[in-house]
Tab-separated table of C-alpha atoms in Angstrom:
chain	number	residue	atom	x	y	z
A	1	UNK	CA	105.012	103.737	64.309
A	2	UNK	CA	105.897	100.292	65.076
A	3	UNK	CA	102.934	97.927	66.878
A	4	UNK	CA	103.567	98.428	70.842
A	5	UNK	CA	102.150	95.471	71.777
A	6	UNK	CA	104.332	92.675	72.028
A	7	UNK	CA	104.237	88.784	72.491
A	8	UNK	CA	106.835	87.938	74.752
A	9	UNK	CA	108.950	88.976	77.075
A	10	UNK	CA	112.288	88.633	75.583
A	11	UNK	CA	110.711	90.672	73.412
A	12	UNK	CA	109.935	93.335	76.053
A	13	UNK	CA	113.357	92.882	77.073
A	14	UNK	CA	114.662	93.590	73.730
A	15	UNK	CA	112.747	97.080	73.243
A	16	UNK	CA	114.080	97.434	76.463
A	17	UNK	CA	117.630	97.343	75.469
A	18	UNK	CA	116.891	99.427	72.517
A	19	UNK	CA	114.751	102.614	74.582
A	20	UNK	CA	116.944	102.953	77.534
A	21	UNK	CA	120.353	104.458	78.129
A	22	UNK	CA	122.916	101.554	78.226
A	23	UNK	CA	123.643	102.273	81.947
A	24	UNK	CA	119.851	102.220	82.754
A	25	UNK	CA	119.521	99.189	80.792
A	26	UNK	CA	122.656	97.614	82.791
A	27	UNK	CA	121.215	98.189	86.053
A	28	UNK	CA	118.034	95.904	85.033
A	29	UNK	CA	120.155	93.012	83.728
A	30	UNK	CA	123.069	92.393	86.296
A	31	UNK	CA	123.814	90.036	88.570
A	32	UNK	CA	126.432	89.000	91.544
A	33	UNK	CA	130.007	88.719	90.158
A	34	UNK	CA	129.788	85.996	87.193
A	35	UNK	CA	126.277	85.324	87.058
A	36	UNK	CA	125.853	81.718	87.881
A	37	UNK	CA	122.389	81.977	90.139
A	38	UNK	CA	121.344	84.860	87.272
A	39	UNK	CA	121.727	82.517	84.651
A	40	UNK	CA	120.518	79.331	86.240
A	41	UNK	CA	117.729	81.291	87.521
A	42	UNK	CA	116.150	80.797	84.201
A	43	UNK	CA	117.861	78.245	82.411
A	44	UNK	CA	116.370	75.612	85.206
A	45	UNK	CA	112.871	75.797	84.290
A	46	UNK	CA	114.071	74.381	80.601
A	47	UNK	CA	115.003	71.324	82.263
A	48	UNK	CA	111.530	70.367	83.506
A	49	UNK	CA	109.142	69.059	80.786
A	50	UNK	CA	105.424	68.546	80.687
A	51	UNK	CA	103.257	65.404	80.661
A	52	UNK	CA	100.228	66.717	78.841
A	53	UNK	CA	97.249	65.350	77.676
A	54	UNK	CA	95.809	65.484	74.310
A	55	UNK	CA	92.159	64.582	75.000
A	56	UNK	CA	89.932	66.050	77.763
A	57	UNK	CA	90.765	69.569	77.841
A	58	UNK	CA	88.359	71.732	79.546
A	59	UNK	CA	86.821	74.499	77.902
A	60	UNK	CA	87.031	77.135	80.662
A	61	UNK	CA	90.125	77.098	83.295
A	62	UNK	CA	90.598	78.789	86.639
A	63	UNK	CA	93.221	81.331	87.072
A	64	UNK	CA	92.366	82.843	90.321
A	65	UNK	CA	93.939	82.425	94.016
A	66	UNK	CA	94.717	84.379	97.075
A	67	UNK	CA	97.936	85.605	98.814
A	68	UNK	CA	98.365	86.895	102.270
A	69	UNK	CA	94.436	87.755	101.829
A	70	UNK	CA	94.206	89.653	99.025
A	71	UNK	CA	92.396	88.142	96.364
A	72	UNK	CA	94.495	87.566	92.650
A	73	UNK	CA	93.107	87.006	89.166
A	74	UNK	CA	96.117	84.817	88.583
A	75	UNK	CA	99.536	83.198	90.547
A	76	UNK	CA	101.928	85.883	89.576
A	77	UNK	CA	102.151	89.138	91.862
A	78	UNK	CA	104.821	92.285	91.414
A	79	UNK	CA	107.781	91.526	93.314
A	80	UNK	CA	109.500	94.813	95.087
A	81	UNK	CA	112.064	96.280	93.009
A	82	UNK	CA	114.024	99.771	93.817
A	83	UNK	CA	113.617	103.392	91.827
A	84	UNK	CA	112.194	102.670	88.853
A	85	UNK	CA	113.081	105.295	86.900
A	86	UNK	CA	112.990	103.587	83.742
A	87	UNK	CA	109.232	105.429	82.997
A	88	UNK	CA	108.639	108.648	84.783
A	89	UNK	CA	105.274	107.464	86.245
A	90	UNK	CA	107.684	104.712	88.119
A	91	UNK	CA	105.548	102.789	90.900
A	92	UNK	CA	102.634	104.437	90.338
A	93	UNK	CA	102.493	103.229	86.573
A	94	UNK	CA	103.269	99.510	87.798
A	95	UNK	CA	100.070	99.528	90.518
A	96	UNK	CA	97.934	100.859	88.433
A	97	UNK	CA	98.803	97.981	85.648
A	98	UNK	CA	98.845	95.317	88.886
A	99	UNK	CA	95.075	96.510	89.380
A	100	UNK	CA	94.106	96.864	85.876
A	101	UNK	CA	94.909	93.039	85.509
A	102	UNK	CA	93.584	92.307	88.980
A	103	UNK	CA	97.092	91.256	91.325
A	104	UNK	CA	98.922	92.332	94.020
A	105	UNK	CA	102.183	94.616	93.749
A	106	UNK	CA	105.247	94.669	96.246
A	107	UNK	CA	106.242	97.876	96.955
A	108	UNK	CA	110.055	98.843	97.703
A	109	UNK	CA	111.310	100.823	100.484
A	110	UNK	CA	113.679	101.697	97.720
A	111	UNK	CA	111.339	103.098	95.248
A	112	UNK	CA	110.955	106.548	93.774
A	113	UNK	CA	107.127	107.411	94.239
A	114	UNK	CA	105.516	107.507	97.866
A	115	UNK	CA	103.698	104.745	99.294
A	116	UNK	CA	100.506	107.157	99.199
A	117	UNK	CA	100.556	107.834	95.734
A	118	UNK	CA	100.748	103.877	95.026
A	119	UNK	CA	98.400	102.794	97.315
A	120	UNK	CA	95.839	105.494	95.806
A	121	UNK	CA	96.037	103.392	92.471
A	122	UNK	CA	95.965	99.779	93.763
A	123	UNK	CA	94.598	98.174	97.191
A	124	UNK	CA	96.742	95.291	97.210
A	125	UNK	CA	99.911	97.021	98.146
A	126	UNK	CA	102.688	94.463	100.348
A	127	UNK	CA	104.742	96.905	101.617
A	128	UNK	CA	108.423	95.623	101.694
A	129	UNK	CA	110.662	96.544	104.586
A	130	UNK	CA	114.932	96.259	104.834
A	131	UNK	CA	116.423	96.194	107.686
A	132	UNK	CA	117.197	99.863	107.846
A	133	UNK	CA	118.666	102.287	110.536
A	134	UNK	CA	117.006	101.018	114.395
A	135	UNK	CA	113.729	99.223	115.063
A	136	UNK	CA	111.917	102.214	116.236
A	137	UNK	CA	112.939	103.420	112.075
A	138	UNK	CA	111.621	100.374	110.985
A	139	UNK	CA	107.939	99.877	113.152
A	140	UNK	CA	107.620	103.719	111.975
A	141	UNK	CA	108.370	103.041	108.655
A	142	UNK	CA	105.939	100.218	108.827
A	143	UNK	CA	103.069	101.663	110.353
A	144	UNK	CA	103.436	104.481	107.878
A	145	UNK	CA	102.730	102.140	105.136
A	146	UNK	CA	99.629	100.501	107.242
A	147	UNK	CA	98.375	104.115	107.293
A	148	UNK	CA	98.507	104.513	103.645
A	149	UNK	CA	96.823	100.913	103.095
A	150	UNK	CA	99.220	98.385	102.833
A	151	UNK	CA	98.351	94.856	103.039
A	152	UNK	CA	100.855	93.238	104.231
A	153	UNK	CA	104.837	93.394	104.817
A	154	UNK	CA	107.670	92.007	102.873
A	155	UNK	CA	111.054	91.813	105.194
A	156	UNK	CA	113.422	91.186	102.502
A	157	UNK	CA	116.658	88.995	104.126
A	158	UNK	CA	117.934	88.213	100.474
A	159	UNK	CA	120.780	91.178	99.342
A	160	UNK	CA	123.961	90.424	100.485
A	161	UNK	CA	126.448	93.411	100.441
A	162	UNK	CA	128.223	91.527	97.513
A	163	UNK	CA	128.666	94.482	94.614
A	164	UNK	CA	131.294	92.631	92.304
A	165	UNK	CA	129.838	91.731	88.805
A	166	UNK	CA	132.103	90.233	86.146
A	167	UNK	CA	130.981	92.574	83.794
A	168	UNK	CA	131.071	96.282	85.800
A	169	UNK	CA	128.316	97.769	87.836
A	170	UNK	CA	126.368	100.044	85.668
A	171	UNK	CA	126.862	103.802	86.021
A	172	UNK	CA	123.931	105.221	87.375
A	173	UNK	CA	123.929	108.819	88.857
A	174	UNK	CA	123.736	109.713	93.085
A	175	UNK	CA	121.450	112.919	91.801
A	176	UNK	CA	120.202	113.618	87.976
A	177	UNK	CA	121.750	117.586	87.974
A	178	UNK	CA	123.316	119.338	85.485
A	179	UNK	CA	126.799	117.408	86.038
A	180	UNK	CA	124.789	114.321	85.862
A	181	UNK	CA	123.012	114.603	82.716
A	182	UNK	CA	125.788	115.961	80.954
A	183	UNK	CA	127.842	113.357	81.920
A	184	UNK	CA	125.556	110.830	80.686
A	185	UNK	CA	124.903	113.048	77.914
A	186	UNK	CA	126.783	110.402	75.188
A	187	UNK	CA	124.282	107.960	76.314
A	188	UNK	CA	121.439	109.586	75.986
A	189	UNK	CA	122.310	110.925	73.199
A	190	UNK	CA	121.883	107.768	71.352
A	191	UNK	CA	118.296	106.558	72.935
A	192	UNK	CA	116.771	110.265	71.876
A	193	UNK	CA	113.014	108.746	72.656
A	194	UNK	CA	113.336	108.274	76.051
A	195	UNK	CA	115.114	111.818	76.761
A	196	UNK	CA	111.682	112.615	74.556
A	197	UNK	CA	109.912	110.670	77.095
A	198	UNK	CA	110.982	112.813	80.058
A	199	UNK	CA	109.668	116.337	78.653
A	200	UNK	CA	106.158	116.477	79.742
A	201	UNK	CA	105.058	120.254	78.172
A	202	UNK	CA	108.372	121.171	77.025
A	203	UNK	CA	109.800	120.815	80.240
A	204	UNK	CA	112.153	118.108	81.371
A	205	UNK	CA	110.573	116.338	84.111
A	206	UNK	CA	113.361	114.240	85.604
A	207	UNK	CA	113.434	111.702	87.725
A	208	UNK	CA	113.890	112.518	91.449
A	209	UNK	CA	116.438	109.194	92.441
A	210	UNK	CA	115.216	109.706	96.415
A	211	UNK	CA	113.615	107.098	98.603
A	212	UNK	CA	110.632	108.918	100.080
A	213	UNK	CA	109.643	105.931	101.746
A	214	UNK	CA	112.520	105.560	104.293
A	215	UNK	CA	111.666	108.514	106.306
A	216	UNK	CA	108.243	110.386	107.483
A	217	UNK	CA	105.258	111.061	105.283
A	218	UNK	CA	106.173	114.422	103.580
A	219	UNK	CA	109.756	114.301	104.035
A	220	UNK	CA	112.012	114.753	101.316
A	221	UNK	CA	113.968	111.063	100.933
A	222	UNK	CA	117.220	110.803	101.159
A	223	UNK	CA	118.881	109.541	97.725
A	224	UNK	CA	118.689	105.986	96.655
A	225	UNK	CA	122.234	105.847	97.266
A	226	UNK	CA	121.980	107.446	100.438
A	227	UNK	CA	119.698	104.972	101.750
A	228	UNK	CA	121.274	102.619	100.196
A	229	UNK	CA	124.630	103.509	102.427
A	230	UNK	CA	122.217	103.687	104.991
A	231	UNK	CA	121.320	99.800	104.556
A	232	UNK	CA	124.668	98.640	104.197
A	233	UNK	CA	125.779	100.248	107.633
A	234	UNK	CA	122.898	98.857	109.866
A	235	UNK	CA	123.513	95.627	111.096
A	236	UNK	CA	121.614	92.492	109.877
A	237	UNK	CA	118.622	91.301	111.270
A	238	UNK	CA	118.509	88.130	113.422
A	239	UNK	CA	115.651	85.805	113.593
A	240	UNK	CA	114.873	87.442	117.031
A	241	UNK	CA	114.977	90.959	115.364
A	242	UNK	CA	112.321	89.488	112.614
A	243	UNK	CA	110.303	88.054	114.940
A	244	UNK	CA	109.781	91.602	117.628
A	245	UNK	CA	108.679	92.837	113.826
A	246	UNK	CA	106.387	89.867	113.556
A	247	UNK	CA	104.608	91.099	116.854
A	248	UNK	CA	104.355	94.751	116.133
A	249	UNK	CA	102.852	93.705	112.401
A	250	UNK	CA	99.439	91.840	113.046
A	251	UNK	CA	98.966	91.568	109.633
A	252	UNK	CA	99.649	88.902	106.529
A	253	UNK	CA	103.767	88.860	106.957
A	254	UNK	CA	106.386	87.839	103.795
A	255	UNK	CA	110.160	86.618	104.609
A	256	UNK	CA	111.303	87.245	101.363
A	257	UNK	CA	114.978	85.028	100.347
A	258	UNK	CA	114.222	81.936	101.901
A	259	UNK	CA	116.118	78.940	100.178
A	260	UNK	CA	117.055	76.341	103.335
A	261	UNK	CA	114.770	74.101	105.386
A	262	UNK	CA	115.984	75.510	108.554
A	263	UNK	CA	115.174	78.900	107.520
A	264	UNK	CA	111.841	78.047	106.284
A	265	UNK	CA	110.870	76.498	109.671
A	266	UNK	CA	112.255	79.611	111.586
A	267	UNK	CA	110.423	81.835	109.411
A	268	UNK	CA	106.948	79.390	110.345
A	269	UNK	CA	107.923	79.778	113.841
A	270	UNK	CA	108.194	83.493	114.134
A	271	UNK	CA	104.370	83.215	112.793
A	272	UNK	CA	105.032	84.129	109.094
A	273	UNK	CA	101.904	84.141	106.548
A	274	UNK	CA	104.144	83.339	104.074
A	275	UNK	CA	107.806	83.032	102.159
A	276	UNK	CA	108.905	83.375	98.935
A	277	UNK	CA	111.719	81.095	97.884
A	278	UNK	CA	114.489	83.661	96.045
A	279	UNK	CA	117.708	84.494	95.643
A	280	UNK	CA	117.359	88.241	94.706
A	281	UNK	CA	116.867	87.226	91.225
A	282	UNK	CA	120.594	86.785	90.986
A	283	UNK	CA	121.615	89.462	93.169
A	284	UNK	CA	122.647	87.797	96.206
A	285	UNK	CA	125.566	85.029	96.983
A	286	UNK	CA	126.865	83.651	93.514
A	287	UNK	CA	126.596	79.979	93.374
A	288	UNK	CA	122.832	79.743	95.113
A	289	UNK	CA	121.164	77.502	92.882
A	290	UNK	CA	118.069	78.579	90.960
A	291	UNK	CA	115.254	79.153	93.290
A	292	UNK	CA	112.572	76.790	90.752
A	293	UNK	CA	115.417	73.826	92.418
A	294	UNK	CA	114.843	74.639	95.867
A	295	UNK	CA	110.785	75.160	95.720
A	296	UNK	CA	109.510	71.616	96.135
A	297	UNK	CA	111.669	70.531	99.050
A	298	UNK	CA	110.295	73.501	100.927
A	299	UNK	CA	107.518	73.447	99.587
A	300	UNK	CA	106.994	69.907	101.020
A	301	UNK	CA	108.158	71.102	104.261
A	302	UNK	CA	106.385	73.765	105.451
A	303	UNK	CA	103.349	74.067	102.693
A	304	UNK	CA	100.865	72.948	105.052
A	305	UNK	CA	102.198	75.348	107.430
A	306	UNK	CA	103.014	78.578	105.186
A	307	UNK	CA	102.202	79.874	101.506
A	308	UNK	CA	105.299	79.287	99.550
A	309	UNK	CA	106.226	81.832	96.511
A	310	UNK	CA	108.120	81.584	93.751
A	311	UNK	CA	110.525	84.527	93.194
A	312	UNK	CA	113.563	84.168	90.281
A	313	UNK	CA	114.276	83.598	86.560
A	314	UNK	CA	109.934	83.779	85.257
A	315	UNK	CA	109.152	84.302	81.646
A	316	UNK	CA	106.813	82.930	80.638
A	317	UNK	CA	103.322	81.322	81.499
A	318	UNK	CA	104.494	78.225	81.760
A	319	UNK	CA	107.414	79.082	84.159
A	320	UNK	CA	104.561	79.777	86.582
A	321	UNK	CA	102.776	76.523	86.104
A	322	UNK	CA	105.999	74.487	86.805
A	323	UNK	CA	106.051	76.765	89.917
A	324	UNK	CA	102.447	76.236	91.379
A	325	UNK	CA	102.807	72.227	90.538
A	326	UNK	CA	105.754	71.760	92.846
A	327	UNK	CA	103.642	73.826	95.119
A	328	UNK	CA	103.707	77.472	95.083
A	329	UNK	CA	101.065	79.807	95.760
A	330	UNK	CA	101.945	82.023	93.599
A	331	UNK	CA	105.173	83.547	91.934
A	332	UNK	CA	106.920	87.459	92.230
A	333	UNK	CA	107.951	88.638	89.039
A	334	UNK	CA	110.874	91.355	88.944
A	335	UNK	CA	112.686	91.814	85.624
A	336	UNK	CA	109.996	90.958	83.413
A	337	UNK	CA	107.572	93.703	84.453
A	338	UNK	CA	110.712	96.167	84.610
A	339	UNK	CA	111.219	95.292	80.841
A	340	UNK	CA	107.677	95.739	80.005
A	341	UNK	CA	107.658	99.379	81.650
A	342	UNK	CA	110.598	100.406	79.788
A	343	UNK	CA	109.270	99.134	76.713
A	344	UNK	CA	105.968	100.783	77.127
A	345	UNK	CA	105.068	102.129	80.211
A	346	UNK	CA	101.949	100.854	82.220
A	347	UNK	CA	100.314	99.609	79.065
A	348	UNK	CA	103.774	97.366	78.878
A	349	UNK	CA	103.154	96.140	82.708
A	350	UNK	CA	99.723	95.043	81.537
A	351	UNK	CA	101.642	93.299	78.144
A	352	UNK	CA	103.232	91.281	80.360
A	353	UNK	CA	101.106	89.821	82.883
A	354	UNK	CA	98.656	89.271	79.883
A	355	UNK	CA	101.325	87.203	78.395
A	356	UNK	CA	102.125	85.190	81.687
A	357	UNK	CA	97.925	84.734	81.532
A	358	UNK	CA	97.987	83.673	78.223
A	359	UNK	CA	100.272	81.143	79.057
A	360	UNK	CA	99.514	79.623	82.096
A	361	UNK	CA	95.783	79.554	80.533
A	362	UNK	CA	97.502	77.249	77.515
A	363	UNK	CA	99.498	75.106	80.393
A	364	UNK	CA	96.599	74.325	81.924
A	365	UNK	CA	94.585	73.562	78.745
A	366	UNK	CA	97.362	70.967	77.695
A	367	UNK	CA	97.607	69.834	80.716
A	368	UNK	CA	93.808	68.996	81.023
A	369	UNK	CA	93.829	70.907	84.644
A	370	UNK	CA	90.503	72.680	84.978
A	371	UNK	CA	92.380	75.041	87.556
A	372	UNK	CA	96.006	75.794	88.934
A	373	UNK	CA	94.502	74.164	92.232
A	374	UNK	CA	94.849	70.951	90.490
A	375	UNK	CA	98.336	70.919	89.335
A	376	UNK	CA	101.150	68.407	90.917
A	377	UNK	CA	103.915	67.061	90.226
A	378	UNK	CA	102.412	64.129	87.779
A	379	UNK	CA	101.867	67.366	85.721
A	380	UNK	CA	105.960	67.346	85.483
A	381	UNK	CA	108.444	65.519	84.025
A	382	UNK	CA	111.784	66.326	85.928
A	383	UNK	CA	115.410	65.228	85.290
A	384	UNK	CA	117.100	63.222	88.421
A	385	UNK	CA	118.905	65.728	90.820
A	386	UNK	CA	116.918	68.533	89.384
A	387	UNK	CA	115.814	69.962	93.306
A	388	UNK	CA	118.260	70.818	95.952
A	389	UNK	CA	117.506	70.506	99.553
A	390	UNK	CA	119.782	71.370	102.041
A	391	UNK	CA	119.572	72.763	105.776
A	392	UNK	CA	117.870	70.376	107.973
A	393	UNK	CA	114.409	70.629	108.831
A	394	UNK	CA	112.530	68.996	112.126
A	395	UNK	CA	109.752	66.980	111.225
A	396	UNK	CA	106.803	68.562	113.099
């Protein structure tokens, strides 16, 4: 048996590609119609440099930091990301690698395992809420997850209802039945250790594609598609909408998919703990520029005001350096922890944020930073034109 552990993670995303069904695989990969924010999402962190420093390194470097008051061993947290059925422990896997290497972990409303069973694992749980159904569906919803021990909240404003991709949206079943599997049967056929993975005892255990956390505690969920039909038929929130949920939520409050000024002073004015600067990690309006271009400009803005994070295109350890210099709290990862999972379950969630400690520890020793605190720009050496700012923001 090959070594499990792996370095990187393109290399995570490469076992990946070779464990899970090509549709499954698909799903974890796409972006909006050509890909031009997916692509960019990554590619712009290649365009800032480093101004190390040869002599003067300390021996011992700080990691640690907080967000929306939960304490974090180091600047990257688990960004929300819907059924992920790509190991059969899902979720629950996921938190209990989050508290294994000490961080947070945004939980979906679109995810397969219940809110309870996450929050059992890990007790920095962000609870992230669409705009689903009517506000008396939502404040339940929410106070359902303060219940189970959630944090904070996570109102997610960045999916569009844009479904084209260039390349075909994946095929990825309404139910796993009989029809289903067999169906996907060709598929499967070819990746024959993850149907392996699924047996548990002999018996199939197969994943249940509901969303158990879009209705009542002990009610069965509708399907992920379902509530995904759901989402696309309720009507988008305003800034008045976000801010009644502000008042009904007294606790630490995310607007996730902020990339103007404007936006990033409305969500400070509705009393927001903090943003995260993203673009749905590809998966919203085509064209957005990379979200590592539009971090310092609002970061600037509204820093003193806010925590900023950093959500889009992260790889590596030193993707969340360049982050935290140009002044982010923290970052979300998405794709990279979903890679690691499918490679090799909750021991693969771990694999990664090790490697993202690994290298934001080296960063910082090249950098001669004693702690991310320290970092700023001076630590960067960026191309003219690199950020983007755009929607105008009153000076306060």
């Amino acid at each position: 048996m090959s070594n499990p552990w792996f370095e990187t993670v393109l290399e995570a995303q490469r076992r990946a590609k070779k464990r899970l069904p090509k549709s499954v695989y698909s799903s974890l990969v796409a972006g909006s119609e050509k890909g031009v924010t997916l692509a960019d999402n990554v590619e712009a962190f290649s365009e800032i440099g480093f101004a190390p420093h040869v002599v003067g390194a300390h021996a011992d470097r700080e990691l640690s930091t907080s967000v929306m008051g939960q304490e974090i061993s180091l600047p990257v947290i688990i960004s929300p990301t819907g059924v992920q059925a790509v190991d059969k422990e899902g979720e629950v896997a996921v938190a209990r690698a989050a508290a294994s290497r000490g961080t947070a972990m945004g939980l979906s409303s679109f995810a397969s395992r219940a809110i309870e069973d996450v929050t059992a694992v890990n007790d920095s749980i962000f609870f992230q809420a669409y705009w689903l159904n009517s506000r008396e569906d939502i404040l339940r919803r929410a106070e359902r997850a303060r219940a189970a021990g959630a944090k904070g909240l996570i109102v997610t404003t960045d999916w569009s209802f844009s479904m084209g991709r260039d390349w075909g949206s994946p095929e990825i079943p309404e139910k796993v039945d009989v029809k289903a599997l067999l169906k996907l049967a060709p598929e499967i056929a070819m990746r024959p250790r993850y149907l392996w993975d699924w047996f548990n005892k002999g018996k199939p255990v197969i994943p249940d594609l509901t969303a158990p956390n879009v209705v009542d505690q002990g009610q069965k969920g509708p399907t992920f598609f379902g509530a995904y039909g759901q989402w696309m038929q309720t009507a988008p929130p305003s800034w008045e909408d976000l801010a009644w949920l502000r008042e009904q939520w007294d606790g630490p409050f995310m607007v996730k998919g902020i990339t103007r000024l404007d936006d990033a002073r409305r969500a400070v004015d509705i009393g927001a703990t903090a943003i995260s600067v993203s673009n749905h990690g590809g998966n919203n309006l085509d064209g957005t520029p990379a979200s590592i271009r539009m971090l310092g400009p609002i970061a600037d803005a509204v820093g003193h005001d806010v925590e900023v994070l950093l959500d889009g295109g992260v790889r590596r350890g030193s993707d969340v350096v360049k982050a935290v210099a140009l002044g982010a709290r923290a970052v979300m990862i998405g794709r990279a922890y979903l890679w690691g999972l499918a490679a090799n379950g909750q021991a693969g969630v771990e694999n990664v944020l090790d490697i993202m400690r690994g290298g934001i520890d080296s960063a910082l020793m090249g950098l001669g930073r004693k702690s991310i605190h320290e970092l700023t720009r001076d630590d960067l050496v960026m191309p003219e034109g690199f950020e983007k700012r755009f929607g105008h923001d009153a000076v306060r």
